[in-house]
Every structure is written in C-alpha cells, then in structure tokens.
Coordinates of C-alpha atoms in Angstrom, one line a residue:
X20 CA -4.8 29.0 42.5
X21 CA -6.1 32.5 42.9
X22 CA -9.3 33.9 44.4
X23 CA -10.5 37.4 44.1
X24 CA -13.1 39.6 45.7
X25 CA -14.3 43.1 45.2
X26 CA -14.8 45.6 48.0
X27 CA -16.3 49.1 47.6
X28 CA -14.9 52.0 49.7
X29 CA -17.6 53.7 51.8
X30 CA -18.9 56.8 50.1
X31 CA -17.1 56.2 46.8
X32 CA -17.6 53.9 43.8
X33 CA -14.0 52.9 43.7
X34 CA -13.5 49.1 43.7
X35 CA -10.6 47.4 45.5
X36 CA -9.8 44.0 44.1
X37 CA -7.9 41.5 46.3
X38 CA -6.0 38.7 44.6
X39 CA -5.3 36.0 47.0
X40 CA -2.9 33.1 46.4
X41 CA -4.3 29.8 47.6
X42 CA -1.8 27.0 48.3
X43 CA -2.2 23.8 46.4
X44 CA -3.3 21.8 49.6
X45 CA -6.1 24.2 50.6
X46 CA -9.0 23.0 48.4
X47 CA -11.4 24.4 51.0
X48 CA -10.4 28.0 50.1
X49 CA -11.0 27.8 46.3
X50 CA -14.3 29.7 46.3
X51 CA -15.4 33.0 47.8
X52 CA -17.9 31.2 50.1
X53 CA -15.4 29.1 52.0
X54 CA -12.8 31.8 51.9
X55 CA -15.1 34.4 53.5
X56 CA -16.2 31.9 56.2
X57 CA -12.5 31.2 56.9
X58 CA -11.7 34.9 57.2
X59 CA -14.7 35.6 59.5
X60 CA -13.7 32.7 61.8
X61 CA -10.1 34.0 61.8
X62 CA -11.4 37.5 62.9
X63 CA -13.6 35.9 65.6
X64 CA -16.7 37.2 63.9
X65 CA -18.2 33.8 63.2
X66 CA -18.3 30.5 65.1
X67 CA -16.8 27.4 63.5
X68 CA -19.7 25.8 61.5
X69 CA -20.6 22.2 62.3
X70 CA -21.2 20.3 59.1
X71 CA -23.7 17.4 59.4
X72 CA -24.6 14.6 57.0
X73 CA -28.3 13.7 57.5
X74 CA -30.4 10.8 56.5
X75 CA -33.8 12.0 55.2
X76 CA -37.0 10.5 56.7
X77 CA -38.1 9.1 53.3
X78 CA -34.7 7.3 52.9
X79 CA -31.7 8.4 50.9
X80 CA -31.3 8.7 47.2
X81 CA -29.7 5.6 45.8
X82 CA -27.1 5.0 43.1
X83 CA -26.6 1.4 42.0
X84 CA -23.3 0.4 40.3
X85 CA -22.9 -2.3 37.6
X86 CA -19.9 -4.5 37.0
X87 CA -19.4 -2.8 33.7
X88 CA -18.6 0.6 35.2
X89 CA -15.7 -1.0 37.2
X90 CA -13.8 -1.4 33.9
X91 CA -13.4 2.3 33.3
X92 CA -14.2 4.5 36.4
X93 CA -14.6 2.3 39.4
X94 CA -15.9 4.7 42.1
X95 CA -18.8 7.1 42.6
X96 CA -19.7 9.3 45.5
X97 CA -22.7 11.6 45.8
X98 CA -24.7 14.0 48.0
X99 CA -27.8 16.2 47.9
X100 CA -28.0 19.9 48.8
X101 CA -31.6 20.3 49.8
X102 CA -33.6 23.5 49.7
X103 CA -30.7 25.6 48.4
X104 CA -31.1 29.2 47.1
X105 CA -28.8 30.4 44.4
X106 CA -28.1 33.9 43.3
X107 CA -26.2 34.8 40.1
X108 CA -23.0 35.2 42.0
X109 CA -23.3 32.1 44.1
X110 CA -24.3 30.0 41.0
X111 CA -21.3 31.2 39.1
X112 CA -19.1 30.5 42.2
X113 CA -20.6 27.0 42.4
X114 CA -19.6 26.2 38.7
X115 CA -16.2 27.9 39.1
X116 CA -15.3 25.7 42.2
X117 CA -16.1 22.5 40.2
X118 CA -13.7 23.7 37.4
X119 CA -10.9 24.4 39.9
X120 CA -11.3 21.0 41.5
X121 CA -11.3 19.3 38.1
X122 CA -8.0 21.0 37.3
X123 CA -6.1 20.3 40.6
X124 CA -7.2 17.4 42.7
X125 CA -9.1 15.8 39.7
X126 CA -5.9 16.1 37.5
X127 CA -7.9 17.4 34.6
X128 CA -10.8 15.0 35.3
X129 CA -8.7 11.9 34.9
X130 CA -8.9 11.1 38.7
X131 CA -12.2 12.8 39.6
X132 CA -15.0 14.4 37.5
X133 CA -18.0 16.2 39.1
X134 CA -21.5 16.3 37.9
X135 CA -24.3 18.5 39.3
X136 CA -28.0 17.9 38.6
X137 CA -31.4 19.4 39.4
X138 CA -32.9 16.6 41.5
X139 CA -36.5 17.8 40.8
X140 CA -36.1 16.9 37.1
X141 CA -35.0 13.3 37.6
X142 CA -36.2 10.3 39.6
X143 CA -34.1 7.8 41.6
X144 CA -32.9 5.2 42.1
X145 CA -30.0 6.0 39.7
X146 CA -27.9 3.6 37.8
X147 CA -24.1 4.0 37.2
X148 CA -23.3 1.8 34.2
X149 CA -21.0 1.5 31.3
X150 CA -22.2 1.0 27.7
X151 CA -20.9 0.7 24.2
X152 CA -20.6 4.2 22.6
X153 CA -23.2 3.2 20.0
X154 CA -25.7 2.3 22.7
X155 CA -25.6 5.7 24.4
X156 CA -27.9 8.5 23.2
X157 CA -28.9 11.7 24.9
X158 CA -28.9 15.5 24.6
X159 CA -25.7 17.0 26.0
X160 CA -25.6 20.1 28.1
X161 CA -26.7 23.2 26.1
X162 CA -27.4 21.3 22.9
X163 CA -30.7 20.8 21.2
X164 CA -30.5 17.3 19.7
X165 CA -29.4 13.8 20.7
X166 CA -25.9 12.4 20.1
X167 CA -24.5 8.9 20.5
X168 CA -21.3 8.4 22.5
X169 CA -19.3 8.5 19.2
X170 CA -21.2 11.6 18.1
X171 CA -20.3 13.4 21.4
X172 CA -16.6 12.6 20.8
X173 CA -16.8 14.2 17.3
X174 CA -18.9 17.1 18.5
X175 CA -16.4 18.2 21.1
X176 CA -13.2 17.2 19.2
X177 CA -12.5 20.9 18.6
X178 CA -14.2 22.4 21.7
X179 CA -11.9 24.8 23.5
X180 CA -12.4 23.3 26.9
X181 CA -13.8 19.8 26.5
X182 CA -11.4 18.4 23.9
X183 CA -8.7 18.0 26.5
X184 CA -10.8 15.4 28.4
X185 CA -11.9 13.2 25.5
X186 CA -8.8 11.0 25.6
X187 CA -9.7 9.8 29.1
X188 CA -12.4 7.4 27.7
X189 CA -12.2 7.8 23.9
X190 CA -10.4 4.5 23.2
X191 CA -12.4 2.5 25.8
X192 CA -14.8 -0.1 24.4
X193 CA -17.4 1.2 27.0
X194 CA -18.2 4.7 28.2
X195 CA -19.4 5.4 31.8
X196 CA -23.0 6.7 32.0
X197 CA -25.4 7.7 34.8
X198 CA -29.2 7.3 34.3
X199 CA -32.3 7.7 36.4
X200 CA -35.1 5.2 36.9
X201 CA -36.8 6.5 33.7
X202 CA -33.7 6.0 31.6
X203 CA -32.9 9.7 31.4
X204 CA -29.2 10.3 31.1
X205 CA -27.7 12.5 33.8
X206 CA -24.1 12.6 32.6
X207 CA -21.4 11.0 30.5
X208 CA -18.5 11.3 32.9
X209 CA -15.9 12.8 32.7
X210 CA -17.0 14.6 29.5
X211 CA -20.4 16.3 29.7
X212 CA -23.7 16.4 31.7
X213 CA -27.1 15.8 30.2
X214 CA -29.2 18.9 29.3
X215 CA -32.3 17.5 30.9
X216 CA -31.0 17.7 34.5
X217 CA -28.9 20.9 34.2
X218 CA -29.1 23.2 37.2
X219 CA -30.3 26.8 37.0
X220 CA -30.8 29.8 39.3
X221 CA -34.2 28.3 40.1
X222 CA -32.9 24.9 41.2
X223 CA -33.8 24.1 44.8
X224 CA -32.4 20.6 45.2
X225 CA -29.0 19.6 43.8
X226 CA -27.7 16.1 43.3
X227 CA -23.8 16.2 43.2
X228 CA -22.0 13.0 41.9
X229 CA -18.3 12.4 41.6
X230 CA -17.1 9.6 39.5
X231 CA -13.5 8.7 40.0
X232 CA -10.5 6.3 39.6
X233 CA -9.3 7.5 43.1
X234 CA -11.9 7.1 45.8
X235 CA -10.0 9.3 48.4
X236 CA -9.8 12.2 46.0
X237 CA -13.4 11.8 45.1
X238 CA -14.4 12.1 48.8
X239 CA -12.3 15.2 49.2
X240 CA -13.8 16.9 46.2
X241 CA -17.4 16.0 47.4
X242 CA -16.7 17.2 51.0
X243 CA -15.2 20.5 49.6
X244 CA -18.2 21.3 47.5
X245 CA -21.0 20.4 50.0
X246 CA -19.2 22.2 52.9
X247 CA -18.7 25.3 50.9
X248 CA -22.3 25.6 49.6
X249 CA -24.4 24.0 52.4
X250 CA -24.5 27.6 53.8
X251 CA -27.1 28.4 51.2
X252 CA -29.4 25.5 52.2
X253 CA -32.5 26.2 54.3
X254 CA -31.1 24.1 57.0
X255 CA -27.5 25.6 57.0
X256 CA -24.5 23.4 57.0
X257 CA -26.5 20.1 56.5
X258 CA -26.1 17.7 53.6
X259 CA -28.3 14.8 52.6
X260 CA -26.5 11.5 52.2
X261 CA -26.7 9.3 49.1
X262 CA -26.5 5.5 49.2
X263 CA -24.0 3.8 46.9
X264 CA -24.5 0.1 46.1
X265 CA -21.5 -1.6 44.6
X266 CA -21.8 -4.6 42.3
X267 CA -20.8 -7.0 45.1
X268 CA -23.7 -5.6 47.2
X269 CA -21.5 -3.5 49.5
X270 CA -23.4 -0.4 50.6
X271 CA -21.8 3.0 51.5
X272 CA -23.3 6.4 52.4
X273 CA -21.7 9.6 51.3
X274 CA -20.6 12.2 52.1
X275 CA -18.7 11.1 55.2
X276 CA -18.2 14.6 56.8
X277 CA -16.1 13.0 59.5
X278 CA -14.5 14.9 62.3
X279 CA -11.5 13.5 64.1
X280 CA -9.3 14.4 67.1
X281 CA -5.6 14.8 66.9
X282 CA -3.6 15.3 70.1
X283 CA -0.5 17.5 70.0
X284 CA 2.0 18.6 72.6
X285 CA 2.0 22.4 73.0
X286 CA 5.6 22.6 74.2
X287 CA 6.8 20.6 71.2
X288 CA 4.9 22.8 68.9
X289 CA 6.4 25.9 70.4
X290 CA 9.9 24.5 70.1
X291 CA 9.4 23.8 66.5
X292 CA 8.0 27.2 65.6
X293 CA 10.3 29.2 67.9
X294 CA 7.7 31.2 69.8
X295 CA 6.4 31.3 73.4
X296 CA 2.7 30.9 73.8
X297 CA 0.5 29.3 76.6
X298 CA -1.7 26.3 75.7
X299 CA -4.7 28.6 75.9
X300 CA -3.2 31.0 73.4
X301 CA -2.3 28.2 71.1
X302 CA -5.8 26.8 71.3
X303 CA -7.2 30.2 70.4
X304 CA -4.8 30.4 67.4
X305 CA -5.8 27.0 66.1
X306 CA -9.5 27.8 66.6
X307 CA -9.1 30.9 64.5
X308 CA -7.8 28.6 61.8
X309 CA -11.1 26.6 61.9
X310 CA -9.5 23.8 64.0
X311 CA -11.5 23.8 67.2
X312 CA -9.0 23.1 70.0
X313 CA -9.4 22.1 73.7
X314 CA -6.7 22.4 76.4
X315 CA -5.9 19.3 78.4
X316 CA -3.5 18.6 81.2
X317 CA 0.3 18.5 80.8
X318 CA 0.5 20.9 77.9
X319 CA -1.6 18.6 75.7
X320 CA -4.1 19.9 73.2
X321 CA -7.0 18.1 71.5
X322 CA -7.4 19.5 67.9
X323 CA -10.7 18.7 66.1
X324 CA -10.1 18.3 62.3
X325 CA -13.2 19.2 60.3
X326 CA -14.2 17.6 57.0
X327 CA -13.1 20.8 55.2
X328 CA -9.5 20.3 56.3
X329 CA -8.3 17.2 54.4
X330 CA -4.9 18.9 54.2
X331 CA -4.3 18.2 57.9
X332 CA -2.6 14.8 57.8
X333 CA 0.1 15.0 60.4
X334 CA 0.9 16.9 63.6
X335 CA 3.3 19.1 61.6
X336 CA 0.3 20.4 59.5
X337 CA -1.2 21.6 62.8
X338 CA 2.1 23.3 63.8
X339 CA 2.1 25.1 60.4
X340 CA -1.4 26.4 61.1
X341 CA -0.2 27.7 64.5
X342 CA 2.6 29.6 62.8
X343 CA 0.3 31.0 60.2
X344 CA -2.2 32.3 62.8
X345 CA 0.6 33.7 64.9
X346 CA 2.1 35.4 61.8
X347 CA 5.4 34.4 60.3
X348 CA 6.6 38.0 60.4
X349 CA 5.9 38.1 64.1
X350 CA 8.3 35.3 64.9
X351 CA 11.5 36.8 66.4
X352 CA 14.6 36.3 64.3
X353 CA 17.4 34.6 66.3
X354 CA 20.9 33.4 65.6
X355 CA 21.1 29.6 65.5
X356 CA 22.8 28.3 68.7
X357 CA 24.6 25.7 66.5
X358 CA 26.9 26.9 63.7
X359 CA 27.8 24.5 60.9
X360 CA 30.0 24.6 57.8
X361 CA 28.5 23.3 54.6
X362 CA 30.6 20.8 52.6
X363 CA 30.1 19.6 49.0
X364 CA 29.0 16.0 48.6
X365 CA 32.2 14.1 47.8
X366 CA 30.8 12.3 44.8
X367 CA 29.6 15.6 43.2
X368 CA 32.9 17.2 44.0
X369 CA 34.8 14.4 42.2
X370 CA 32.4 14.6 39.3
X371 CA 33.0 18.4 38.9
X372 CA 36.7 17.9 39.0
X373 CA 36.5 15.3 36.2
X374 CA 34.2 17.4 34.1
X375 CA 36.8 20.3 34.2
X376 CA 39.6 17.9 33.2
X377 CA 37.6 16.5 30.3
X378 CA 36.6 19.9 29.1
X379 CA 40.2 21.0 29.2
X380 CA 41.1 18.0 27.1
X381 CA 38.8 19.3 24.3
X382 CA 35.7 17.3 24.9
X383 CA 32.2 18.7 25.1
X384 CA 29.8 17.8 27.8
X385 CA 26.4 16.3 27.0
X386 CA 23.4 15.8 29.3
X387 CA 21.2 13.0 28.1
X388 CA 17.9 11.4 29.3
X389 CA 18.0 9.1 32.3
X390 CA 15.3 6.9 30.6
X391 CA 15.7 5.1 27.3
X392 CA 14.1 2.3 25.3
X393 CA 14.8 -1.4 26.1
X394 CA 16.5 -1.8 22.7
X395 CA 19.0 1.1 23.5
X396 CA 20.6 -0.9 26.3
X397 CA 20.3 -4.4 24.8
X398 CA 19.7 -5.2 21.1
X399 CA 21.4 -2.1 19.8
X400 CA 24.5 -2.8 21.9
X401 CA 24.5 -6.5 21.1
X402 CA 23.3 -7.8 24.5
X403 CA 20.2 -9.7 25.6
X404 CA 17.8 -7.7 27.8
X405 CA 17.4 -10.5 30.4
X406 CA 21.1 -10.4 31.2
X407 CA 21.0 -6.7 32.0
X408 CA 20.1 -5.5 35.6
X409 CA 17.7 -2.8 34.2
X410 CA 14.9 -1.1 36.2
X411 CA 11.8 -1.2 34.0
X412 CA 9.1 1.5 34.0
X413 CA 5.8 -0.2 34.7
X414 CA 3.6 2.1 32.5
X415 CA 5.9 3.9 30.1
X416 CA 4.5 7.0 28.3
X417 CA 6.4 6.3 25.1
X418 CA 8.6 3.5 23.7
X419 CA 11.5 5.9 24.1
X420 CA 11.3 5.8 27.9
X421 CA 10.9 2.2 29.0
X422 CA 13.8 1.6 31.3
X423 CA 16.3 3.5 33.4
X424 CA 19.7 3.6 31.6
X425 CA 22.3 1.1 32.7
X426 CA 25.0 2.8 30.6
X427 CA 25.6 6.3 29.4
X428 CA 26.6 5.2 25.9
X429 CA 23.2 5.1 24.1
X430 CA 22.5 8.7 25.1
X431 CA 25.8 9.9 23.7
X432 CA 25.5 7.9 20.5
X433 CA 22.0 9.4 20.0
X434 CA 23.5 12.8 20.5
X435 CA 26.1 12.1 17.8
X436 CA 23.4 10.9 15.4
X437 CA 21.5 14.1 15.9
X438 CA 24.6 16.2 15.2
X439 CA 26.2 14.5 12.2
X440 CA 26.3 17.8 10.3
X441 CA 28.8 19.3 12.8
X442 CA 32.4 19.2 11.7
X443 CA 34.6 16.3 12.7
X444 CA 36.0 15.2 15.1
X445 CA 33.1 14.7 17.5
X446 CA 34.3 14.6 21.1
X447 CA 31.6 14.1 23.7
X448 CA 31.5 13.1 27.4
X449 CA 29.0 12.8 30.2
X450 CA 29.4 12.3 33.9
X451 CA 26.0 11.2 35.3
X452 CA 24.2 8.4 37.2
X453 CA 23.1 5.1 35.8
X454 CA 20.5 2.9 37.6
X455 CA 21.1 -0.8 38.3
X456 CA 18.8 -3.3 39.8
X457 CA 20.1 -4.4 43.2
X458 CA 18.1 -6.7 45.5
X459 CA 20.5 -6.1 48.4
X460 CA 19.3 -2.5 48.9
X461 CA 15.9 -1.4 50.4
X462 CA 14.4 0.0 47.2
X463 CA 15.7 -2.7 44.9
X464 CA 17.9 -0.5 42.8
X465 CA 20.9 1.8 43.2
X466 CA 22.5 4.7 41.4
X467 CA 26.1 4.5 40.1
X468 CA 28.0 7.6 38.9
X469 CA 29.6 6.8 35.5
X470 CA 32.0 8.7 33.2
X471 CA 31.5 8.0 29.5
X472 CA 33.6 9.5 26.6
X473 CA 33.0 9.1 22.9
X474 CA 35.4 10.0 20.1
X475 CA 34.1 10.0 16.5
X476 CA 36.2 10.7 13.4
X477 CA 37.2 9.4 10.0
X478 CA 39.6 7.1 11.9
X479 CA 38.7 5.4 15.2
X480 CA 41.1 7.5 17.3
X481 CA 41.5 4.7 19.9
X482 CA 44.8 6.3 21.0
X483 CA 42.9 9.5 21.9
X484 CA 40.6 7.6 24.2
X485 CA 43.5 5.6 25.7
X486 CA 45.4 8.8 26.3
X487 CA 42.4 10.4 28.0
X488 CA 42.0 7.4 30.3
X489 CA 45.7 7.7 31.3
X490 CA 45.2 11.5 31.9
X491 CA 42.1 10.9 34.1
X492 CA 43.8 8.3 36.3
X493 CA 46.9 10.5 36.5
X494 CA 44.8 13.3 37.9
X495 CA 43.3 10.9 40.3
X496 CA 46.8 9.8 41.3
X497 CA 46.2 6.2 40.3
X498 CA 49.5 4.8 38.9
X499 CA 49.9 2.4 36.0
X500 CA 50.7 -1.1 37.2
X501 CA 52.6 -3.3 34.7
X502 CA 52.8 -6.1 37.3
X503 CA 49.1 -5.9 38.1
X504 CA 49.6 -4.3 41.5
X505 CA 46.4 -3.8 43.5
X506 CA 47.3 -0.1 44.1
X507 CA 47.3 0.8 40.4
X508 CA 45.4 0.1 37.2
X509 CA 46.0 -1.9 34.1
X510 CA 44.1 -3.1 31.0
X511 CA 43.2 -6.7 30.0
X512 CA 41.6 -8.0 26.8
X513 CA 37.9 -8.5 26.8
X514 CA 35.2 -9.8 24.5
X515 CA 32.1 -7.7 24.3
X516 CA 29.6 -7.7 21.4
X517 CA 29.3 -3.9 21.7
X518 CA 32.9 -3.5 20.5
X519 CA 34.9 -4.6 17.5
X520 CA 36.5 -8.0 18.0
X521 CA 40.0 -7.8 19.6
X522 CA 39.5 -4.0 20.0
X523 CA 38.1 -4.0 23.5
X524 CA 39.8 -3.9 26.9
X525 CA 38.6 -4.0 30.5
X526 CA 39.9 -1.4 32.9
X527 CA 41.0 -2.9 36.1
X528 CA 41.7 -0.6 39.1
X529 CA 42.4 -1.7 42.7
X530 CA 41.9 -5.3 41.4
X531 CA 38.3 -4.5 40.4
X532 CA 36.9 -4.0 36.8
X533 CA 35.7 -0.4 36.7
X534 CA 34.8 -0.1 33.0
X535 CA 35.6 -0.8 29.4
X536 CA 37.1 1.0 26.5
X537 CA 37.4 0.1 22.8
X538 CA 36.2 0.7 19.2
X539 CA 32.5 0.2 18.6
X540 CA 31.3 -2.6 16.4
X541 CA 30.0 -1.5 13.0
X542 CA 26.6 -3.2 13.8
X543 CA 26.2 -1.0 16.8
X544 CA 27.1 2.1 14.8
X545 CA 24.5 1.3 12.1
X546 CA 21.8 0.7 14.7
X547 CA 22.4 4.2 16.1
X548 CA 22.4 5.6 12.5
X549 CA 26.1 6.4 12.6
X550 CA 28.6 5.9 9.7
X551 CA 31.9 7.1 11.2
X552 CA 34.2 4.9 13.5
X553 CA 33.8 5.6 17.2
X554 CA 36.0 4.9 20.2
X555 CA 34.4 4.7 23.6
X556 CA 35.5 4.8 27.2
X557 CA 33.1 4.2 30.1
X558 CA 34.1 3.8 33.8
X559 CA 32.5 3.8 37.2
X560 CA 34.1 6.7 39.2
X561 CA 32.8 5.8 42.6
X562 CA 35.8 3.5 43.5
X563 CA 38.0 6.6 43.5
X564 CA 36.2 8.3 46.4

C-alpha cells in the first residue's frame, strides 16, 4: 500500500509529493492521520497517545444479533466516535482508509466489511439480522428510490467497484442486514450502506460497524479506524463502546483497545540485530516506534504494545522495530565469523541429472499441475478412488483441482491431448513430486519424487520406453540382474487395469518395486481423449539416493 502527502516549500508554491510504501502488516499506517502521528512520535515531537474505550453514562449503544445472521456473516463489532469534527481532507481520508482495509485485511470484503453511519439520524438498539432478498427493501447509498435485495444485486451487477463483492452473498438464501429500532436499514453488508444514515462533513457522531466471518480481523479493522480518527473527537483519543448481544445471550463490548506488556532481553535483541546499545537507548528507540518501553533489572525491558500495533505478535517483531528505529543502513557490516559452503539438495541434484539425460534422449520436459480431479487418478486410470492414498482438498475451487496427484501420468496425458496437432512421435517426460497419504508422518502426507515418461506414436513403441529405462539405470550404475540379485534391477509381469493386458511390468530394484512400465489400455486412452497408442514408464527415483 502507498500513502502520499504534500508539502509546500517555504516562500514558494512548489509542491513536494512523498510516496511512502507501507508494509502489508502495518494497517495502522494506511492513512495520513496515523502516519503523521507515527512520524511525530518518532521525531520526539509528540507523546505516545493513550487510547481509551469509555462507557457512556447513559449506557452503550446496543446491537442484537439473531440466529439467522450466523448462517452468513457470524460476527459483528462496533464503536462510536463521539463529537467528531470532519474537514474535507479528513472525511476523504476516513473513507479512503475503509477502502484500504476492505482490500487487504478484509480480503475484498469477504472476511470483513465496514459500515459507517451518522448516529444522529438513527435510533438504537440496532438489530443484526438476515432476511430473504425479497423481504429486504431500502434506499441504497446515493440512490433516490428503494430496491429489494434482488434489485440491489441487479443494480450493481455492472458497477465498476461494487460488482466484485456481489458474489459474497448473491447465492445465499438470506442476506445480512442491520436495522435500527424504527426499522430503518443501516446497511446490507458487505455490499452497500443505506442512504438514510450516510455520513457527511456535518456528521458529529459516527457509528462504525464491522461485520465479518473472521472475528480477529474485524477487531483489528475496528481498532485501526477508531485509533486513527479519535484524534478528531472533542475528547481526543477516546472511543465509546458498543454492546454486542449474541443469539445465545453472550454479551461483548467493543472496541477492546487492549494494551499488553511483552518482556524482552536487551542483550538477546542486540545479538540478533548486530549492534551495541544500552537498555536505556533501546527503550528510547522502541518508544520512538510507538512502543512505550520501561527498563528493568538484568537487561530486561517491558514493552507496552498498544491497540494500534496488532502486527506485534512475537518478540522478533519487537527486535525488527529496534532495527528500523536504529536504521538498517547504520548497522555496521561485518564478515560472518563462520564460513560455510552451500551444497545442492541431493534429491534435486539427482533430478537435474536425470532431466539432462532424458532431454539428451530426445524427450521434451513438461511441467504439469500438482492438483488434479479425483477421476484423473482413479476412474480414468481404471482404479477405485478408495484404494488410492490420495490427499483430498477440503474446499476445491473447481472440479479440476480436487486432490493432490498420486501419479504424474494424468498430467502428461492431458498435455498430449492438448497437443494432438503436433507431429508424431510425441515424447514427453516429467520429474516432479507426487503426494501420498501417510499416517506415519506428522502432517499425514509425504512427497515422493517420481520420473514419468510417455511415448505416443502410430505404434506403441514399447521398445523405446524399455530402452530408456535401461539407459536411466545404466547412468545410475544399477546393473541388470538376471538372477534377481538385490544389487540390481529386473522386470516382472504385473496386472494393472491402467495397462493393456499382458503388456505391463513392474520394475524391481534393490528387491523393491520402484515403478511400472507398459502399454496403456485403450479405455484409458479414450478417457483422456487420445487415439494413438502410448507406452509409459513411471518410477520412484528416491531409492537411488
């Protein structure tokens, strides 16, 4: 993300525009208000603000949730900015910050969507509900007539900005909706706010609500907005809480605006960064980064993490801030006291050697997708899915990417089908990983490096594949074993529905089956939309390490 500001030179009308890159984790710097506060604190021209969530004497505003809303967007957080004063610039910045949060932490409103309302035009308590699209009717923002939920979908179907968010709720039987005690619609999240409660330059009290599928990200978005713009409130850096009542009668108050203390070891931090600073100097550096720090005994520091700094999760995040405040360019360059020599990963080295040998044999390398459909590894190859140790994708985007491949063959056959116009013979290979379910390892699955070769011509060309296998194993210095010696390799007949009957062999090396070779069955060819005979070789190359 980028922020920009304009500075005029004294005595001239020339403008200097600064474009500042904001890292993805610093949501607190996405508007000019918070950026300027951060710079002033860094320059020791402003004390670190203390953000406070207050409970009004008359009681907090209340939002009551229904069970219906849990079906589509199950969380809501809210806050009130009381007695706020907007200018044209601060109003534009307020809207711009919402858009930026929608795009990054909100993942284009799918995780979090933010609504802002003029509190003086509506009356609490508010209701967060979900209704059938036909039962929803209100005037959307900047429109002059009412639309139903379906009408709003049609209205914004071609809208430059809003059309990208319609899919989030369009196919749902119910749409989320927020109303006040008089039935006035505040918003239809995550699409559009109501026109009745829109904020203007004259707005004095702002209700901010964030509906979400991810509660943590909703809290971060809310804290970021209220901390940035509470400086415009009559009582600076204060925010009114809002009471949220869940359907199970649980009650929460937002925003949290929680501060927490992290203890770090100054010496450890200096060793990591590679500089020499006293605990007092480190405390000053962190305080300039808006992390108020106190020196304790034995080189220990207590660092106070404010609600603006949700990016500080671990001690290493604090070390990073020390290095930033110190200045990366100020860290003295040194020669490492330990010299090492890099070495290629053995499996990758072996793979590269085999790729060169296969290319020299006249075969062309293909790189295919690691994910495929369930049919690709089962029905199309003549196997039953339940007998295959496949890793399934829990929520596949398309039917083409449902499982991790257990063999390289489907990808190469699809490549052949897409290149049938190329002159024969077709000679392809791939050396890549397959993924197999394995309950003996921690993550429940493991990678295996396979080599797969396909030869396609007017005749099956089995002798070509057989000769290539002999060449590969000759390069790997594995001898042929006619007496089935455990130090060599040999072939033995196999029955596999993927291959033509009596035209399939298992490859046994070091007394272990490392793969198969043979002529593909006509049914397999037809299911992959191929008409020419194909011979195939696929082996596991990891036993050769």
